[in-house]
Amino acid sequence: MTILRWVERNSLPVSAWEEAERVDGALRAVDTRLDGKQAAAWSRKRHRRILNVVMKHAIRQRVLRSNPLPKGKESAAVTKISNAVDKRSLLNADQAAALFDWIRRRPRGGQRPHAFFAPLYYCALRPEEAVAMRVQDVTLPSLDAGDQWCELLIHTATPEIGKQWTDTGEIHEERDLKGRAEGETRSAPGHPALTRILRQHIEDEQLKPGDLLFRGETGGPLAGSVIRRAWRSARKAVLPPARLRVAHRAGVCTTTGTRASRSGSTTGSRPPRWRNGPGSASPCCWPPAPGASTGSFPI
């Protein structure tokens, strides 16, 4: 009760929202980080959306008569964001080959991260989607088949949340696919090189159909710390300093893969030539013709 009384004494009345200067001050606060710098565009947009929800609730409760926040073009101009992919943060085939080869040759546990990153590159899986996959979600052709393309079924995501934030006390939380309806699945074709990598990985790990496709040393999901450490070390070891400065903002998902297969358009026997533009993929992310890369990663 002492804390609530302190909050009451130090809070402005709701009528303060009717003053334009107060509203502007509140918007500046939600647009600013703790260090005083401006927050990222996505963060500003999210914060303002949450604030709008609060205002609508206040109106329904008859605490406010109208929403005092900016509307229409005035609001959109402040939080304008771009969905276009920065091509400078994407890997070309030679860079991907060098990175994956370095990861594969790591003295301890390099084979597992190497296999994990392969579907991110070839099928544009998000890391939390790859972590959730099981062996039975991969359809591999027979060794003597003329068509060596495989198929992945993606139906669950298990992002690493932290045990203090999950109901089960586990580090990972099982969710539906991001940006899709509840229970919706999608499939993605895999290049013959991915088929070879996954077949060898399943054989080496002696995995059964119900097992996790990518396991950690204790048999549970591959830890995010292992994935991040392998990726950061590989980038520092392989990419030149100038390239690192350009790609420092890119994470595992946007640098190793494309966004194309998430649109559901990766059907057919071979991947299409993706157009360039917002929300689409760059063709450089798909494997080139055989022999086009000097790296030892099979692309």
PDB file of C-alpha atoms in Angstrom:
ATOM      1  CA  MET A   1       0.000   0.000   0.000  1.00  0.00           C
ATOM      2  CA  THR A   2       2.918   2.334   0.682  1.00  0.00           C
ATOM      3  CA  ILE A   3       4.082   2.005  -2.922  1.00  0.00           C
ATOM      4  CA  LEU A   4       0.591   2.671  -4.278  1.00  0.00           C
ATOM      5  CA  ARG A   5       0.283   5.794  -2.167  1.00  0.00           C
ATOM      6  CA  TRP A   6       3.644   7.020  -3.466  1.00  0.00           C
ATOM      7  CA  VAL A   7       2.487   6.428  -7.051  1.00  0.00           C
ATOM      8  CA  GLU A   8      -0.738   8.316  -6.348  1.00  0.00           C
ATOM      9  CA  ARG A   9       1.119  11.299  -4.882  1.00  0.00           C
ATOM     10  CA  ASN A  10       3.598  11.474  -7.766  1.00  0.00           C
ATOM     11  CA  SER A  11       1.207  10.867 -10.682  1.00  0.00           C
ATOM     12  CA  LEU A  12      -0.521  13.521 -12.727  1.00  0.00           C
ATOM     13  CA  PRO A  13      -4.334  13.490 -12.935  1.00  0.00           C
ATOM     14  CA  VAL A  14      -5.878  11.964 -16.062  1.00  0.00           C
ATOM     15  CA  SER A  15      -6.977  15.453 -17.087  1.00  0.00           C
ATOM     16  CA  ALA A  16      -3.311  16.145 -17.925  1.00  0.00           C
ATOM     17  CA  TRP A  17      -3.891  14.262 -21.215  1.00  0.00           C
ATOM     18  CA  GLU A  18      -6.021  17.180 -22.357  1.00  0.00           C
ATOM     19  CA  GLU A  19      -2.926  19.415 -22.375  1.00  0.00           C
ATOM     20  CA  ALA A  20      -1.002  19.254 -25.666  1.00  0.00           C
ATOM     21  CA  GLU A  21       2.347  19.892 -23.956  1.00  0.00           C
ATOM     22  CA  ARG A  22       1.835  16.942 -21.623  1.00  0.00           C
ATOM     23  CA  VAL A  23       0.929  14.682 -24.538  1.00  0.00           C
ATOM     24  CA  ASP A  24       4.033  15.760 -26.466  1.00  0.00           C
ATOM     25  CA  GLY A  25       6.178  15.087 -23.397  1.00  0.00           C
ATOM     26  CA  ALA A  26       4.721  11.597 -22.979  1.00  0.00           C
ATOM     27  CA  LEU A  27       5.331  10.779 -26.651  1.00  0.00           C
ATOM     28  CA  ARG A  28       8.925  11.992 -26.406  1.00  0.00           C
ATOM     29  CA  ALA A  29       9.391   9.739 -23.380  1.00  0.00           C
ATOM     30  CA  VAL A  30       8.129   6.580 -25.110  1.00  0.00           C
ATOM     31  CA  ASP A  31      10.268   7.400 -28.170  1.00  0.00           C
ATOM     32  CA  THR A  32      13.457   7.726 -26.113  1.00  0.00           C
ATOM     33  CA  ARG A  33      15.759   5.074 -24.680  1.00  0.00           C
ATOM     34  CA  LEU A  34      17.110   5.159 -21.127  1.00  0.00           C
ATOM     35  CA  ASP A  35      20.432   6.534 -22.404  1.00  0.00           C
ATOM     36  CA  GLY A  36      18.627   9.518 -23.935  1.00  0.00           C
ATOM     37  CA  LYS A  37      18.962   8.392 -27.553  1.00  0.00           C
ATOM     38  CA  GLN A  38      16.019   7.863 -29.885  1.00  0.00           C
ATOM     39  CA  ALA A  39      14.585   4.354 -29.877  1.00  0.00           C
ATOM     40  CA  ALA A  40      14.446   2.259 -33.034  1.00  0.00           C
ATOM     41  CA  ALA A  41      11.517   2.831 -35.401  1.00  0.00           C
ATOM     42  CA  TRP A  42       9.956  -0.555 -34.611  1.00  0.00           C
ATOM     43  CA  SER A  43      10.190   0.163 -30.861  1.00  0.00           C
ATOM     44  CA  ARG A  44       8.621   3.598 -31.248  1.00  0.00           C
ATOM     45  CA  LYS A  45       5.775   2.152 -33.275  1.00  0.00           C
ATOM     46  CA  ARG A  46       5.170  -0.593 -30.714  1.00  0.00           C
ATOM     47  CA  HIS A  47       5.252   1.797 -27.759  1.00  0.00           C
ATOM     48  CA  ARG A  48       2.761   4.144 -29.410  1.00  0.00           C
ATOM     49  CA  ARG A  49       0.492   1.230 -30.251  1.00  0.00           C
ATOM     50  CA  ILE A  50       0.480   0.167 -26.584  1.00  0.00           C
ATOM     51  CA  LEU A  51      -0.227   3.740 -25.528  1.00  0.00           C
ATOM     52  CA  ASN A  52      -3.169   3.848 -27.939  1.00  0.00           C
ATOM     53  CA  VAL A  53      -4.585   0.704 -26.351  1.00  0.00           C
ATOM     54  CA  VAL A  54      -4.385   2.401 -22.943  1.00  0.00           C
ATOM     55  CA  MET A  55      -6.190   5.469 -24.288  1.00  0.00           C
ATOM     56  CA  LYS A  56      -8.976   3.358 -25.815  1.00  0.00           C
ATOM     57  CA  HIS A  57      -9.430   1.551 -22.503  1.00  0.00           C
ATOM     58  CA  ALA A  58      -9.652   4.906 -20.690  1.00  0.00           C
ATOM     59  CA  ILE A  59     -12.340   6.049 -23.145  1.00  0.00           C
ATOM     60  CA  ARG A  60     -14.353   2.857 -22.622  1.00  0.00           C
ATOM     61  CA  GLN A  61     -14.139   3.387 -18.865  1.00  0.00           C
ATOM     62  CA  ARG A  62     -15.301   7.000 -19.392  1.00  0.00           C
ATOM     63  CA  VAL A  63     -12.135   8.371 -17.854  1.00  0.00           C
ATOM     64  CA  LEU A  64     -11.223  10.210 -21.078  1.00  0.00           C
ATOM     65  CA  ARG A  65     -13.611  11.771 -23.576  1.00  0.00           C
ATOM     66  CA  SER A  66     -11.374  11.282 -26.640  1.00  0.00           C
ATOM     67  CA  ASN A  67      -8.001   9.904 -27.683  1.00  0.00           C
ATOM     68  CA  PRO A  68      -5.417  12.697 -27.329  1.00  0.00           C
ATOM     69  CA  LEU A  69      -2.683  10.933 -29.331  1.00  0.00           C
ATOM     70  CA  PRO A  70      -1.810  11.968 -32.918  1.00  0.00           C
ATOM     71  CA  LYS A  71      -3.807  10.284 -35.659  1.00  0.00           C
ATOM     72  CA  GLY A  72      -3.427   9.542 -39.354  1.00  0.00           C
ATOM     73  CA  LYS A  73      -0.465  10.942 -41.271  1.00  0.00           C
ATOM     74  CA  GLU A  74       0.787  12.887 -38.275  1.00  0.00           C
ATOM     75  CA  SER A  75       1.271   9.666 -36.332  1.00  0.00           C
ATOM     76  CA  ALA A  76       2.590   7.571 -39.242  1.00  0.00           C
ATOM     77  CA  ALA A  77       5.247  10.116 -40.174  1.00  0.00           C
ATOM     78  CA  VAL A  78       6.910   9.848 -36.772  1.00  0.00           C
ATOM     79  CA  THR A  79       7.138   6.045 -36.787  1.00  0.00           C
ATOM     80  CA  LYS A  80       7.689   5.400 -40.479  1.00  0.00           C
ATOM     81  CA  ILE A  81       9.529   2.124 -40.993  1.00  0.00           C
ATOM     82  CA  SER A  82      10.849   0.180 -43.962  1.00  0.00           C
ATOM     83  CA  ASN A  83      10.340  -3.517 -44.651  1.00  0.00           C
ATOM     84  CA  ALA A  84      13.001  -3.634 -47.340  1.00  0.00           C
ATOM     85  CA  VAL A  85      15.947  -5.961 -46.804  1.00  0.00           C
ATOM     86  CA  ASP A  86      19.329  -4.227 -46.719  1.00  0.00           C
ATOM     87  CA  LYS A  87      21.310  -6.197 -49.286  1.00  0.00           C
ATOM     88  CA  ARG A  88      24.557  -5.219 -47.596  1.00  0.00           C
ATOM     89  CA  SER A  89      23.627  -7.454 -44.654  1.00  0.00           C
ATOM     90  CA  LEU A  90      22.972 -10.520 -46.827  1.00  0.00           C
ATOM     91  CA  LEU A  91      25.574 -13.202 -47.472  1.00  0.00           C
ATOM     92  CA  ASN A  92      26.667 -14.232 -50.915  1.00  0.00           C
ATOM     93  CA  ALA A  93      27.440 -17.873 -51.656  1.00  0.00           C
ATOM     94  CA  ASP A  94      31.197 -17.614 -51.107  1.00  0.00           C
ATOM     95  CA  GLN A  95      30.797 -15.898 -47.746  1.00  0.00           C
ATOM     96  CA  ALA A  96      28.242 -18.477 -46.603  1.00  0.00           C
ATOM     97  CA  ALA A  97      30.562 -21.300 -47.691  1.00  0.00           C
ATOM     98  CA  ALA A  98      33.475 -19.853 -45.733  1.00  0.00           C
ATOM     99  CA  LEU A  99      31.386 -19.213 -42.616  1.00  0.00           C
ATOM    100  CA  PHE A 100      29.784 -22.638 -42.537  1.00  0.00           C
ATOM    101  CA  ASP A 101      33.076 -24.360 -43.235  1.00  0.00           C
ATOM    102  CA  TRP A 102      34.683 -22.519 -40.308  1.00  0.00           C
ATOM    103  CA  ILE A 103      31.811 -23.566 -38.033  1.00  0.00           C
ATOM    104  CA  ARG A 104      32.050 -27.185 -39.190  1.00  0.00           C
ATOM    105  CA  ARG A 105      35.777 -27.297 -38.369  1.00  0.00           C
ATOM    106  CA  ARG A 106      35.378 -25.999 -34.813  1.00  0.00           C
ATOM    107  CA  PRO A 107      37.266 -28.268 -32.408  1.00  0.00           C
ATOM    108  CA  ARG A 108      34.275 -28.848 -30.111  1.00  0.00           C
ATOM    109  CA  GLY A 109      30.743 -29.472 -31.322  1.00  0.00           C
ATOM    110  CA  GLY A 110      31.084 -27.822 -34.703  1.00  0.00           C
ATOM    111  CA  GLN A 111      29.032 -30.415 -36.563  1.00  0.00           C
ATOM    112  CA  ARG A 112      25.773 -29.643 -34.760  1.00  0.00           C
ATOM    113  CA  PRO A 113      25.770 -25.865 -35.357  1.00  0.00           C
ATOM    114  CA  HIS A 114      26.879 -26.521 -38.940  1.00  0.00           C
ATOM    115  CA  ALA A 115      23.821 -28.697 -39.545  1.00  0.00           C
ATOM    116  CA  PHE A 116      21.610 -26.194 -37.686  1.00  0.00           C
ATOM    117  CA  PHE A 117      22.619 -23.230 -39.865  1.00  0.00           C
ATOM    118  CA  ALA A 118      22.112 -25.168 -43.123  1.00  0.00           C
ATOM    119  CA  PRO A 119      18.257 -24.967 -43.211  1.00  0.00           C
ATOM    120  CA  LEU A 120      18.451 -21.309 -42.180  1.00  0.00           C
ATOM    121  CA  TYR A 121      20.493 -20.660 -45.321  1.00  0.00           C
ATOM    122  CA  TYR A 122      18.761 -22.984 -47.759  1.00  0.00           C
ATOM    123  CA  CYS A 123      15.145 -22.714 -46.529  1.00  0.00           C
ATOM    124  CA  ALA A 124      15.051 -19.346 -44.702  1.00  0.00           C
ATOM    125  CA  LEU A 125      13.966 -20.886 -41.405  1.00  0.00           C
ATOM    126  CA  ARG A 126      13.920 -18.718 -38.349  1.00  0.00           C
ATOM    127  CA  PRO A 127      16.210 -20.023 -35.587  1.00  0.00           C
ATOM    128  CA  GLU A 128      13.243 -20.728 -33.290  1.00  0.00           C
ATOM    129  CA  GLU A 129      11.626 -22.763 -36.094  1.00  0.00           C
ATOM    130  CA  ALA A 130      14.744 -24.857 -36.692  1.00  0.00           C
ATOM    131  CA  VAL A 131      15.133 -25.545 -32.957  1.00  0.00           C
ATOM    132  CA  ALA A 132      11.566 -26.923 -32.832  1.00  0.00           C
ATOM    133  CA  MET A 133      11.945 -29.306 -35.779  1.00  0.00           C
ATOM    134  CA  ARG A 134      11.935 -33.060 -35.311  1.00  0.00           C
ATOM    135  CA  VAL A 135      13.369 -35.724 -37.553  1.00  0.00           C
ATOM    136  CA  GLN A 136       9.900 -36.743 -38.758  1.00  0.00           C
ATOM    137  CA  ASP A 137       9.392 -33.199 -40.090  1.00  0.00           C
ATOM    138  CA  VAL A 138      12.073 -33.791 -42.743  1.00  0.00           C
ATOM    139  CA  THR A 139      11.232 -35.768 -45.887  1.00  0.00           C
ATOM    140  CA  LEU A 140      14.426 -37.039 -47.505  1.00  0.00           C
ATOM    141  CA  PRO A 141      14.511 -38.753 -50.902  1.00  0.00           C
ATOM    142  CA  SER A 142      16.058 -42.189 -51.274  1.00  0.00           C
ATOM    143  CA  LEU A 143      19.761 -42.305 -52.076  1.00  0.00           C
ATOM    144  CA  ASP A 144      19.174 -43.598 -55.614  1.00  0.00           C
ATOM    145  CA  ALA A 145      16.420 -41.065 -56.463  1.00  0.00           C
ATOM    146  CA  GLY A 146      17.099 -38.811 -59.420  1.00  0.00           C
ATOM    147  CA  ASP A 147      15.616 -35.796 -57.627  1.00  0.00           C
ATOM    148  CA  GLN A 148      17.542 -35.157 -54.407  1.00  0.00           C
ATOM    149  CA  TRP A 149      15.473 -32.204 -53.193  1.00  0.00           C
ATOM    150  CA  CYS A 150      14.121 -32.649 -49.664  1.00  0.00           C
ATOM    151  CA  GLU A 151      11.132 -31.040 -47.968  1.00  0.00           C
ATOM    152  CA  LEU A 152      10.804 -29.519 -44.507  1.00  0.00           C
ATOM    153  CA  LEU A 153       7.509 -29.177 -42.640  1.00  0.00           C
ATOM    154  CA  ILE A 154       7.516 -26.184 -40.292  1.00  0.00           C
ATOM    155  CA  HIS A 155       4.695 -26.154 -37.753  1.00  0.00           C
ATOM    156  CA  THR A 156       6.054 -24.901 -34.418  1.00  0.00           C
ATOM    157  CA  ALA A 157       8.394 -22.238 -33.084  1.00  0.00           C
ATOM    158  CA  THR A 158      10.188 -22.487 -29.736  1.00  0.00           C
ATOM    159  CA  PRO A 159      11.849 -19.130 -29.050  1.00  0.00           C
ATOM    160  CA  GLU A 160      14.244 -18.861 -26.127  1.00  0.00           C
ATOM    161  CA  ILE A 161      12.332 -16.767 -23.577  1.00  0.00           C
ATOM    162  CA  GLY A 162      14.023 -17.533 -20.259  1.00  0.00           C
ATOM    163  CA  LYS A 163      12.720 -19.784 -17.507  1.00  0.00           C
ATOM    164  CA  GLN A 164      11.576 -16.826 -15.383  1.00  0.00           C
ATOM    165  CA  TRP A 165       9.128 -15.806 -18.127  1.00  0.00           C
ATOM    166  CA  THR A 166       7.567 -19.169 -19.064  1.00  0.00           C
ATOM    167  CA  ASP A 167       4.713 -20.979 -17.327  1.00  0.00           C
ATOM    168  CA  THR A 168       6.598 -24.286 -17.423  1.00  0.00           C
ATOM    169  CA  GLY A 169       9.889 -23.030 -16.020  1.00  0.00           C
ATOM    170  CA  GLU A 170      11.652 -24.061 -19.233  1.00  0.00           C
ATOM    171  CA  ILE A 171      13.940 -21.755 -21.211  1.00  0.00           C
ATOM    172  CA  HIS A 172      12.008 -22.292 -24.462  1.00  0.00           C
ATOM    173  CA  GLU A 173       8.313 -21.658 -25.036  1.00  0.00           C
ATOM    174  CA  GLU A 174       6.315 -23.473 -27.703  1.00  0.00           C
ATOM    175  CA  ARG A 175       4.341 -21.162 -29.991  1.00  0.00           C
ATOM    176  CA  ASP A 176       2.594 -21.096 -33.350  1.00  0.00           C
ATOM    177  CA  LEU A 177       4.475 -19.803 -36.378  1.00  0.00           C
ATOM    178  CA  LYS A 178       5.083 -16.067 -36.352  1.00  0.00           C
ATOM    179  CA  GLY A 179       2.689 -14.073 -38.521  1.00  0.00           C
ATOM    180  CA  ARG A 180       0.457 -17.073 -39.272  1.00  0.00           C
ATOM    181  CA  ALA A 181      -2.896 -18.331 -38.073  1.00  0.00           C
ATOM    182  CA  GLU A 182      -3.111 -20.616 -35.052  1.00  0.00           C
ATOM    183  CA  GLY A 183      -2.136 -24.158 -36.019  1.00  0.00           C
ATOM    184  CA  GLU A 184      -1.067 -23.162 -39.546  1.00  0.00           C
ATOM    185  CA  THR A 185       1.944 -24.918 -41.054  1.00  0.00           C
ATOM    186  CA  ARG A 186       4.158 -24.317 -44.046  1.00  0.00           C
ATOM    187  CA  SER A 187       6.577 -26.416 -46.062  1.00  0.00           C
ATOM    188  CA  ALA A 188       9.866 -25.478 -47.680  1.00  0.00           C
ATOM    189  CA  PRO A 189      11.877 -27.321 -50.348  1.00  0.00           C
ATOM    190  CA  GLY A 190      15.513 -28.054 -49.543  1.00  0.00           C
ATOM    191  CA  HIS A 191      18.421 -27.966 -51.993  1.00  0.00           C
ATOM    192  CA  PRO A 192      20.188 -31.338 -52.607  1.00  0.00           C
ATOM    193  CA  ALA A 193      23.127 -29.978 -50.598  1.00  0.00           C
ATOM    194  CA  LEU A 194      20.811 -29.599 -47.607  1.00  0.00           C
ATOM    195  CA  THR A 195      19.598 -33.150 -48.185  1.00  0.00           C
ATOM    196  CA  ARG A 196      23.171 -34.425 -47.907  1.00  0.00           C
ATOM    197  CA  ILE A 197      23.862 -32.395 -44.767  1.00  0.00           C
ATOM    198  CA  LEU A 198      20.699 -33.477 -42.949  1.00  0.00           C
ATOM    199  CA  ARG A 199      21.052 -37.129 -43.966  1.00  0.00           C
ATOM    200  CA  GLN A 200      24.613 -37.211 -42.635  1.00  0.00           C
ATOM    201  CA  HIS A 201      23.577 -35.317 -39.473  1.00  0.00           C
ATOM    202  CA  ILE A 202      20.749 -37.778 -38.698  1.00  0.00           C
ATOM    203  CA  GLU A 203      23.086 -40.705 -39.270  1.00  0.00           C
ATOM    204  CA  ASP A 204      25.919 -39.292 -37.145  1.00  0.00           C
ATOM    205  CA  GLU A 205      23.603 -38.391 -34.255  1.00  0.00           C
ATOM    206  CA  GLN A 206      21.674 -41.700 -34.577  1.00  0.00           C
ATOM    207  CA  LEU A 207      18.381 -39.834 -34.441  1.00  0.00           C
ATOM    208  CA  LYS A 208      14.951 -41.455 -34.438  1.00  0.00           C
ATOM    209  CA  PRO A 209      11.800 -39.986 -36.086  1.00  0.00           C
ATOM    210  CA  GLY A 210      10.461 -38.453 -32.854  1.00  0.00           C
ATOM    211  CA  ASP A 211      13.768 -36.915 -31.769  1.00  0.00           C
ATOM    212  CA  LEU A 212      14.628 -33.256 -32.019  1.00  0.00           C
ATOM    213  CA  LEU A 213      16.500 -32.650 -35.248  1.00  0.00           C
ATOM    214  CA  PHE A 214      19.018 -30.326 -33.575  1.00  0.00           C
ATOM    215  CA  ARG A 215      19.863 -31.333 -30.017  1.00  0.00           C
ATOM    216  CA  GLY A 216      22.261 -29.947 -27.478  1.00  0.00           C
ATOM    217  CA  GLU A 217      24.872 -31.982 -25.662  1.00  0.00           C
ATOM    218  CA  THR A 218      22.361 -33.009 -22.965  1.00  0.00           C
ATOM    219  CA  GLY A 219      19.696 -34.075 -25.473  1.00  0.00           C
ATOM    220  CA  GLY A 220      17.505 -30.983 -25.110  1.00  0.00           C
ATOM    221  CA  PRO A 221      17.045 -28.179 -27.646  1.00  0.00           C
ATOM    222  CA  LEU A 222      20.205 -26.631 -29.031  1.00  0.00           C
ATOM    223  CA  ALA A 223      20.931 -23.673 -26.730  1.00  0.00           C
ATOM    224  CA  GLY A 224      20.731 -20.161 -28.100  1.00  0.00           C
ATOM    225  CA  SER A 225      24.052 -19.336 -26.442  1.00  0.00           C
ATOM    226  CA  VAL A 226      25.747 -22.074 -28.501  1.00  0.00           C
ATOM    227  CA  ILE A 227      24.186 -20.775 -31.711  1.00  0.00           C
ATOM    228  CA  ARG A 228      25.105 -17.144 -31.043  1.00  0.00           C
ATOM    229  CA  ARG A 229      28.637 -17.978 -29.929  1.00  0.00           C
ATOM    230  CA  ALA A 230      29.311 -20.075 -33.044  1.00  0.00           C
ATOM    231  CA  TRP A 231      27.912 -17.395 -35.357  1.00  0.00           C
ATOM    232  CA  ARG A 232      29.750 -14.489 -33.734  1.00  0.00           C
ATOM    233  CA  SER A 233      33.051 -16.381 -33.738  1.00  0.00           C
ATOM    234  CA  ALA A 234      32.648 -17.404 -37.379  1.00  0.00           C
ATOM    235  CA  ARG A 235      31.868 -13.845 -38.503  1.00  0.00           C
ATOM    236  CA  LYS A 236      34.896 -12.429 -36.696  1.00  0.00           C
ATOM    237  CA  ALA A 237      37.163 -15.151 -38.075  1.00  0.00           C
ATOM    238  CA  VAL A 238      35.954 -15.094 -41.684  1.00  0.00           C
ATOM    239  CA  LEU A 239      34.515 -11.710 -42.619  1.00  0.00           C
ATOM    240  CA  PRO A 240      36.836  -8.735 -43.182  1.00  0.00           C
ATOM    241  CA  PRO A 241      36.441  -5.762 -40.789  1.00  0.00           C
ATOM    242  CA  ALA A 242      34.729  -3.618 -43.443  1.00  0.00           C
ATOM    243  CA  ARG A 243      32.118  -6.335 -44.029  1.00  0.00           C
ATOM    244  CA  LEU A 244      31.562  -6.733 -40.293  1.00  0.00           C
ATOM    245  CA  ARG A 245      30.810  -3.035 -39.906  1.00  0.00           C
ATOM    246  CA  VAL A 246      28.147  -3.240 -42.609  1.00  0.00           C
ATOM    247  CA  ALA A 247      26.516  -6.405 -41.319  1.00  0.00           C
ATOM    248  CA  HIS A 248      26.763  -5.792 -37.563  1.00  0.00           C
ATOM    249  CA  ARG A 249      23.008  -5.130 -37.326  1.00  0.00           C
ATOM    250  CA  ALA A 250      22.033  -8.379 -39.027  1.00  0.00           C
ATOM    251  CA  GLY A 251      21.141 -11.448 -37.000  1.00  0.00           C
ATOM    252  CA  VAL A 252      21.446 -15.106 -37.858  1.00  0.00           C
ATOM    253  CA  CYS A 253      18.085 -15.267 -39.615  1.00  0.00           C
ATOM    254  CA  THR A 254      18.532 -12.322 -41.988  1.00  0.00           C
ATOM    255  CA  THR A 255      22.127 -13.043 -42.923  1.00  0.00           C
ATOM    256  CA  THR A 256      22.006 -16.759 -43.621  1.00  0.00           C
ATOM    257  CA  GLY A 257      18.617 -17.067 -45.268  1.00  0.00           C
ATOM    258  CA  THR A 258      16.005 -15.180 -47.211  1.00  0.00           C
ATOM    259  CA  ARG A 259      12.430 -14.244 -46.441  1.00  0.00           C
ATOM    260  CA  ALA A 260      11.116 -15.835 -49.584  1.00  0.00           C
ATOM    261  CA  SER A 261      10.020 -19.219 -48.297  1.00  0.00           C
ATOM    262  CA  ARG A 262       8.022 -17.600 -45.482  1.00  0.00           C
ATOM    263  CA  SER A 263       5.609 -16.181 -48.025  1.00  0.00           C
ATOM    264  CA  GLY A 264       4.596 -19.728 -48.946  1.00  0.00           C
ATOM    265  CA  SER A 265       5.865 -19.359 -52.503  1.00  0.00           C
ATOM    266  CA  THR A 266       8.715 -21.875 -52.391  1.00  0.00           C
ATOM    267  CA  THR A 267       6.789 -24.630 -54.072  1.00  0.00           C
ATOM    268  CA  GLY A 268       7.866 -26.715 -56.997  1.00  0.00           C
ATOM    269  CA  SER A 269      10.965 -28.722 -57.747  1.00  0.00           C
ATOM    270  CA  ARG A 270      13.391 -25.795 -57.777  1.00  0.00           C
ATOM    271  CA  PRO A 271      13.475 -22.422 -55.988  1.00  0.00           C
ATOM    272  CA  PRO A 272      12.258 -19.523 -58.135  1.00  0.00           C
ATOM    273  CA  ARG A 273      14.210 -16.405 -59.002  1.00  0.00           C
ATOM    274  CA  TRP A 274      12.966 -13.989 -56.377  1.00  0.00           C
ATOM    275  CA  ARG A 275      12.255 -10.416 -57.341  1.00  0.00           C
ATOM    276  CA  ASN A 276      13.980  -7.639 -55.438  1.00  0.00           C
ATOM    277  CA  GLY A 277      12.042  -5.288 -53.222  1.00  0.00           C
ATOM    278  CA  PRO A 278      10.501  -4.932 -49.779  1.00  0.00           C
ATOM    279  CA  GLY A 279       9.731  -8.242 -48.133  1.00  0.00           C
ATOM    280  CA  SER A 280      11.296 -10.311 -50.909  1.00  0.00           C
ATOM    281  CA  ALA A 281      14.567 -12.135 -51.170  1.00  0.00           C
ATOM    282  CA  SER A 282      17.782 -11.500 -52.977  1.00  0.00           C
ATOM    283  CA  PRO A 283      18.748 -14.211 -55.504  1.00  0.00           C
ATOM    284  CA  CYS A 284      22.296 -14.206 -54.138  1.00  0.00           C
ATOM    285  CA  CYS A 285      21.115 -16.116 -51.097  1.00  0.00           C
ATOM    286  CA  TRP A 286      20.261 -19.220 -53.086  1.00  0.00           C
ATOM    287  CA  PRO A 287      23.019 -21.676 -53.983  1.00  0.00           C
ATOM    288  CA  PRO A 288      24.680 -20.957 -57.335  1.00  0.00           C
ATOM    289  CA  ALA A 289      25.400 -23.439 -60.040  1.00  0.00           C
ATOM    290  CA  PRO A 290      27.719 -26.340 -59.059  1.00  0.00           C
ATOM    291  CA  GLY A 291      31.329 -25.243 -58.898  1.00  0.00           C
ATOM    292  CA  ALA A 292      30.509 -21.545 -58.624  1.00  0.00           C
ATOM    293  CA  SER A 293      31.873 -21.264 -55.101  1.00  0.00           C
ATOM    294  CA  THR A 294      35.407 -21.937 -53.905  1.00  0.00           C
ATOM    295  CA  GLY A 295      34.263 -22.716 -50.358  1.00  0.00           C
ATOM    296  CA  SER A 296      34.153 -26.267 -49.050  1.00  0.00           C
ATOM    297  CA  PHE A 297      30.555 -25.967 -47.817  1.00  0.00           C
ATOM    298  CA  PRO A 298      28.487 -27.929 -50.368  1.00  0.00           C
ATOM    299  CA  ILE A 299      26.448 -25.343 -52.232  1.00  0.00           C
TER     300      ILE A 299
END
